[in-house]
C-alpha positions as a printed Julia matrix, in Angstrom:
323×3 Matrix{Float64}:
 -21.23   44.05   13.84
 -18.53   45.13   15.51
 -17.15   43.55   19.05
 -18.81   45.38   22.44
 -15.62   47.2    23.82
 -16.04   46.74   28.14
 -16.68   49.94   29.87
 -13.74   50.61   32.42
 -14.76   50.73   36.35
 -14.23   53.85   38.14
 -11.87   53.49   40.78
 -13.49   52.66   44.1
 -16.61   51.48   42.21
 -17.65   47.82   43.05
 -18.19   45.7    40.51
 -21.82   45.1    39.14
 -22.67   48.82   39.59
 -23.13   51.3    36.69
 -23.49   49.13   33.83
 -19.51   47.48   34.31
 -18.29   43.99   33.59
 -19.09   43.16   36.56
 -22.82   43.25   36.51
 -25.28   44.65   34.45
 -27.37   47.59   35.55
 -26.5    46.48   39.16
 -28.66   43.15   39.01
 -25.34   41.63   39.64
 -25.28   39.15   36.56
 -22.29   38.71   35.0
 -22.16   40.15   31.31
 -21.53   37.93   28.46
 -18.58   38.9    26.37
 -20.03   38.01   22.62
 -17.27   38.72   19.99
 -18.39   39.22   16.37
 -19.45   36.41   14.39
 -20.45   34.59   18.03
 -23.23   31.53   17.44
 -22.03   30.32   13.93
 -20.81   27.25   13.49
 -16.9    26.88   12.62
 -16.19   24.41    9.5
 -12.37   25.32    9.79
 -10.42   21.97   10.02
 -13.57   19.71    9.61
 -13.66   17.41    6.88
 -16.78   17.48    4.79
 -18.22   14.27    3.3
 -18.59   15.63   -0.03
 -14.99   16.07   -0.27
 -14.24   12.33    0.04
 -17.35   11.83   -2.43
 -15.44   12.04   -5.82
 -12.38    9.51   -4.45
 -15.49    7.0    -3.03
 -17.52    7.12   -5.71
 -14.6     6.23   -8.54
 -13.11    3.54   -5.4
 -16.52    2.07   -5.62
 -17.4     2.11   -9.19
 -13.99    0.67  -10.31
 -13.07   -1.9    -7.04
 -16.27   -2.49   -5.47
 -18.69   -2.89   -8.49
 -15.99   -5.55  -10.01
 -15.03   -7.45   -7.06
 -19.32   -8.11   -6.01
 -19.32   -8.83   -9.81
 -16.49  -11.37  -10.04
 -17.99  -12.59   -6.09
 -21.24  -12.94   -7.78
 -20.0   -14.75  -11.05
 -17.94  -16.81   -8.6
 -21.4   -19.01   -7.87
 -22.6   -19.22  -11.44
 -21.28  -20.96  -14.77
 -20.56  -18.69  -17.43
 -18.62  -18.98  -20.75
 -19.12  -15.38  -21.42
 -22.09  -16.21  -23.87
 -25.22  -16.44  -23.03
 -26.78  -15.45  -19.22
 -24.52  -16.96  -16.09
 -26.33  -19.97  -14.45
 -26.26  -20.35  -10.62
 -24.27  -23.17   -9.56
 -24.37  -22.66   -5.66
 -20.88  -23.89   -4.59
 -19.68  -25.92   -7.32
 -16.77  -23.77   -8.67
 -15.11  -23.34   -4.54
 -15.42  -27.01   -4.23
 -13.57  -27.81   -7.66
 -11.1   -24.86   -6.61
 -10.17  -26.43   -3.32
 -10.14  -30.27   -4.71
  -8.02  -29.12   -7.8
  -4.09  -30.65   -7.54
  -2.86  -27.54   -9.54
  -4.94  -25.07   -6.85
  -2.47  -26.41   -4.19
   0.49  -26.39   -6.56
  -0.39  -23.08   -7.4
  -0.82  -21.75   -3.97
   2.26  -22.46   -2.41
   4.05  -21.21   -5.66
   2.32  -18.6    -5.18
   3.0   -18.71   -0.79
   6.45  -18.87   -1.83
   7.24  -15.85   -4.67
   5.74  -13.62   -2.15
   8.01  -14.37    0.58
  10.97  -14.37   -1.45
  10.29  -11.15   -3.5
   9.23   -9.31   -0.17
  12.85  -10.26    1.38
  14.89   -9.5    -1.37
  12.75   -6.76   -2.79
  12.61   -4.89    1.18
  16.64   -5.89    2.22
  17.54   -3.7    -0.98
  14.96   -0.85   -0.84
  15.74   -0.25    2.92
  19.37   -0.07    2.18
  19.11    1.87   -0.94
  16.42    4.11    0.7
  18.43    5.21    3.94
  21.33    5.6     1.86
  19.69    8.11   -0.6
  18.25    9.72    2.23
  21.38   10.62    3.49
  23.58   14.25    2.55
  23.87   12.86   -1.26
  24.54   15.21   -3.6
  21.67   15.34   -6.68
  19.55   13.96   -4.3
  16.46   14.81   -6.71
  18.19   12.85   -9.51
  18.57    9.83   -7.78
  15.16   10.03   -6.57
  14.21   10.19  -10.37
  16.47    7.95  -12.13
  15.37    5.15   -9.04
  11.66    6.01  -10.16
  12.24    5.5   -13.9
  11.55    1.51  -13.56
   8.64    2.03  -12.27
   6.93    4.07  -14.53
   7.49    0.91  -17.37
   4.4    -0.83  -17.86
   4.82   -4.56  -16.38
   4.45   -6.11  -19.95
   7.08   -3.47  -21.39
   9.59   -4.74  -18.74
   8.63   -8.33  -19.28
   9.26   -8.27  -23.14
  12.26   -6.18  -22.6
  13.18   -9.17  -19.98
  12.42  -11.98  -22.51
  14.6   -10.92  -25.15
  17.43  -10.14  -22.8
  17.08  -13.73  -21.89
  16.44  -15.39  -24.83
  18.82  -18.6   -25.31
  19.58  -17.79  -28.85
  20.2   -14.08  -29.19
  19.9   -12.96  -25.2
  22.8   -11.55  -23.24
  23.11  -14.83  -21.84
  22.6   -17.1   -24.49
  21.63  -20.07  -21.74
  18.22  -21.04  -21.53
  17.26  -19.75  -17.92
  13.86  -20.07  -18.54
  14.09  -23.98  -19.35
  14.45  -24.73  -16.03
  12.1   -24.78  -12.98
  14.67  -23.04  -10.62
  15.92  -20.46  -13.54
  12.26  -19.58  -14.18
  11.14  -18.74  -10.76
  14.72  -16.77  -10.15
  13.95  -14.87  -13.13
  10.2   -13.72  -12.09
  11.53  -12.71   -8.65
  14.39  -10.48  -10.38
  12.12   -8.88  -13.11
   9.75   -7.91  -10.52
  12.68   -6.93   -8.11
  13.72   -4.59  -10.44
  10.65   -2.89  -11.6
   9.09   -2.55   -7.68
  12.6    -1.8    -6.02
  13.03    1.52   -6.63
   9.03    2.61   -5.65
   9.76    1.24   -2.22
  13.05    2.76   -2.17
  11.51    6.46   -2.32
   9.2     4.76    0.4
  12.21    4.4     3.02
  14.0     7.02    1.68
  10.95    9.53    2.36
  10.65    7.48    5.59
  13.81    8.06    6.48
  14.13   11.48    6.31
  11.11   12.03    8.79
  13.45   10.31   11.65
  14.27   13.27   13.85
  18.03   13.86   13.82
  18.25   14.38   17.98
  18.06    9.92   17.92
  20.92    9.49   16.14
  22.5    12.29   18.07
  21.67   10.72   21.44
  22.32    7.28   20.33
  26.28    8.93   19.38
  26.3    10.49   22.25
  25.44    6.95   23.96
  28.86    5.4    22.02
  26.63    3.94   19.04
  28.44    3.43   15.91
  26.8     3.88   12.62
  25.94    0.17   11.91
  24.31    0.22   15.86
  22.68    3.37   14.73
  20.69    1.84   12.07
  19.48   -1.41   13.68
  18.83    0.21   16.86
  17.29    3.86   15.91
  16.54    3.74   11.79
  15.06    0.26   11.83
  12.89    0.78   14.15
  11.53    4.48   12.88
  10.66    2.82    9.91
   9.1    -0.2    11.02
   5.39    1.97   10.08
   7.37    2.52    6.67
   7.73   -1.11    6.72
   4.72   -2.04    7.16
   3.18    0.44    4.31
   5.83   -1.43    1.82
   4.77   -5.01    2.6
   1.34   -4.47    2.27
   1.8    -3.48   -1.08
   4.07   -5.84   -2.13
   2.58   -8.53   -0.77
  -1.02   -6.94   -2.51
   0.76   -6.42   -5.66
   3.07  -10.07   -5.64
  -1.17  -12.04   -5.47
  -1.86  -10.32   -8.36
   1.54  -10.82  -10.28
   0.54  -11.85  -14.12
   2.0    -9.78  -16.93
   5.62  -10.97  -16.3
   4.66  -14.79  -15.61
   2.78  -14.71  -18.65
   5.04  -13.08  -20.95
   8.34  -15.16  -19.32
   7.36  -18.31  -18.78
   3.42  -18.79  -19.55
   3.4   -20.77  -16.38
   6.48  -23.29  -17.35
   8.38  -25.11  -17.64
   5.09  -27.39  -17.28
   3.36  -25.87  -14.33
   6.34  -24.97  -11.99
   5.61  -21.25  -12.37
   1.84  -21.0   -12.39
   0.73  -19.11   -9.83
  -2.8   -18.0    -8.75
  -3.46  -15.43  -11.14
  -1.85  -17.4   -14.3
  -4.03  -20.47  -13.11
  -7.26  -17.79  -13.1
  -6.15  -16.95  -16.51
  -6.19  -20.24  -17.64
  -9.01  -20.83  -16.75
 -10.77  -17.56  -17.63
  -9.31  -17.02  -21.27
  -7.84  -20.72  -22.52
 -10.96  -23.08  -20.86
 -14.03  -20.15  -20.75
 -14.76  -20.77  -17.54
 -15.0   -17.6   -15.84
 -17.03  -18.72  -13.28
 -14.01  -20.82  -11.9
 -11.79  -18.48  -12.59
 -13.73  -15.71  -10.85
 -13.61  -17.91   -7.51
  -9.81  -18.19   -7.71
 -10.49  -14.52   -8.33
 -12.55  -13.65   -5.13
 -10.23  -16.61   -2.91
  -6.89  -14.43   -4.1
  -8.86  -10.72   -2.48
  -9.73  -12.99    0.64
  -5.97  -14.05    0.8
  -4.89  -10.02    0.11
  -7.05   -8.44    2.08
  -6.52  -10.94    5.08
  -3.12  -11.01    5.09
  -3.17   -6.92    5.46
  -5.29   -7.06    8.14
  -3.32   -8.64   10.17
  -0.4    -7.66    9.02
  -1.53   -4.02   10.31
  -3.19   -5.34   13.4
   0.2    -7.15   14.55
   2.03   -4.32   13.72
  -0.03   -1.91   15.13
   0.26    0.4    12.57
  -3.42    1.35   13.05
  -2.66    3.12   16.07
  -0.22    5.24   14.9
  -0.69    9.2    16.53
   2.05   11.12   15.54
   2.59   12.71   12.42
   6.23   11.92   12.69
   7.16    8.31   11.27
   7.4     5.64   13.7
   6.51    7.33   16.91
């Protein structure tokens, strides 16, 4: 159906009269204009359930399912044969009364604070420089990407022979040591997360609308005060993103540790997720190893919560990055 067209009013009619806009029939209601297609519902812009369904459904059948599985197994004792047995709190209370859980832990506390501040010092500078007027911009962006698309245990191997004392580059045993060890875990990971978070800034960076740094020259700011006082700050939701996912992806660090080191020299690499291997694969415990399992996602997912909340990254409006 085509839309009503409005009659035109005589000159010197009053409105209301003769069937006009004014009125209808002279009963002096106003007409309704009703364009075509008036009374159905618009679905333009509004997201649909069923759209989200396929990306919930795999999120739940390959997170959810195993995490309520290993939370569930985390109460039991189970050797993999055989049906688990329910053991109430047993397993937590050996986890928290365990020497090597609190050894473990703070190697663990303390590989995640160094790799996030050498791995984000490099990718912000890397990112804001490759987001600059660069020629081959798009093969910079790739060649930075190439580490990252190496599997972690590729890397690793490649890693160990490079540093092997007898034919390595080096020929010193690095890994012998305690200190060596840990510097070499933080590098190897360094260098296979640093350029992912690099196209992270770098994308970041060029959302920062150029009339700041224009203002802020305008203002007398160099180029060293324009990045601490305009580009820092534009990222800081970048930031944010970046840590969450390193810190996410440091907790459950374990090809590299296992392939380097295997938790040496003794136990002075053995972090959280080598100790649940241990205990999962070497001692067939997996209901121990599936509470240092579930304690590790409580640590994760805690420390992102409030890592957004102080942030407030939650609260972010704008489409444009840190605004």
């Amino acid at each position: 159906m085509s839309a009503p067209t409005p009659t035109k009013t005589p000159a010197g009619s009053p409105a209301g009269e003769n069937g006009t806009p004014g009125g209808s029939g002279g009963s002096g209601r106003p007409l309704k204009y009703r364009p075509s297609g008036a009374g159905k519902a618009s679905t333009v812009g509004r997201p649909h359930a069923a759209w989200a369904l396929p990306g919930v459904l795999f999120f739940a059948f390959f997170a959810v399912v195993p995490l309520g599985l290993a939370f569930y197994l985390s109460f039991t004792s189970w050797d993999g044969l055989g049906d688990p047995k329910l053991v109430g709190l047993d397993n937590w209370q050996k986890m928290f009364d365990d020497d090597r859980m609190v050894q473990s832990l703070w190697l663990t506390v303390l590989l995640t604070v160094v790799s996030w501040v050498f791995q984000t010092v490099i990718s912000v500078l890397l990112g804001v420089w490759a987001a600059g007027r660069q020629r081959n911009r798009a093969v910079l962006s790739a060649i930075f990407f190439v580490p990252f698309l190496l599997s972690s245990t590729a890397i690793a191997l490649l890693f160990y022979s490079l540093l092997d004392p007898n034919f390595g580059v080096i020929q010193k045993n690095i890994l012998g040591s305690s200190n060596g060890a840990f510097l070499a875990i933080v590098f190897v990971g360094a260098w296979q997360f640093i350029p992912f978070h690099t196209l992270l800034y770098q994308g970041g960076a060029r959302q920062i609308p150029e009339v700041l740094y224009q203002a802020a020259s305008i203002d007398g700011a160099g180029r060293y005060r324009q990045f601490y006082s305009v580009t820092l700050p534009q990222l800081r939701n970048t930031m944010t993103t970046s840590t969450v996912l390193m810190v996410v992806g440091t907790l459950t660090y374990f090809e590299t540790v296992l392939i380097l080191t295997k938790g040496g020299p003794g136990t002075d690499t053995a972090i959280l997720p080598y100790l649940m291997y241990e205990a999962g694969f070497k001692s067939y415990d997996f209901g121990y190893a599936s509470a240092i399992a579930s304690f590790l996602v409580v640590i994760a997912t805690g420390l992102s919560l409030i890592l957004v909340r102080l942030t407030g990254f939650g609260r972010m409006r704008s489409t444009r990055e840190g605004m």
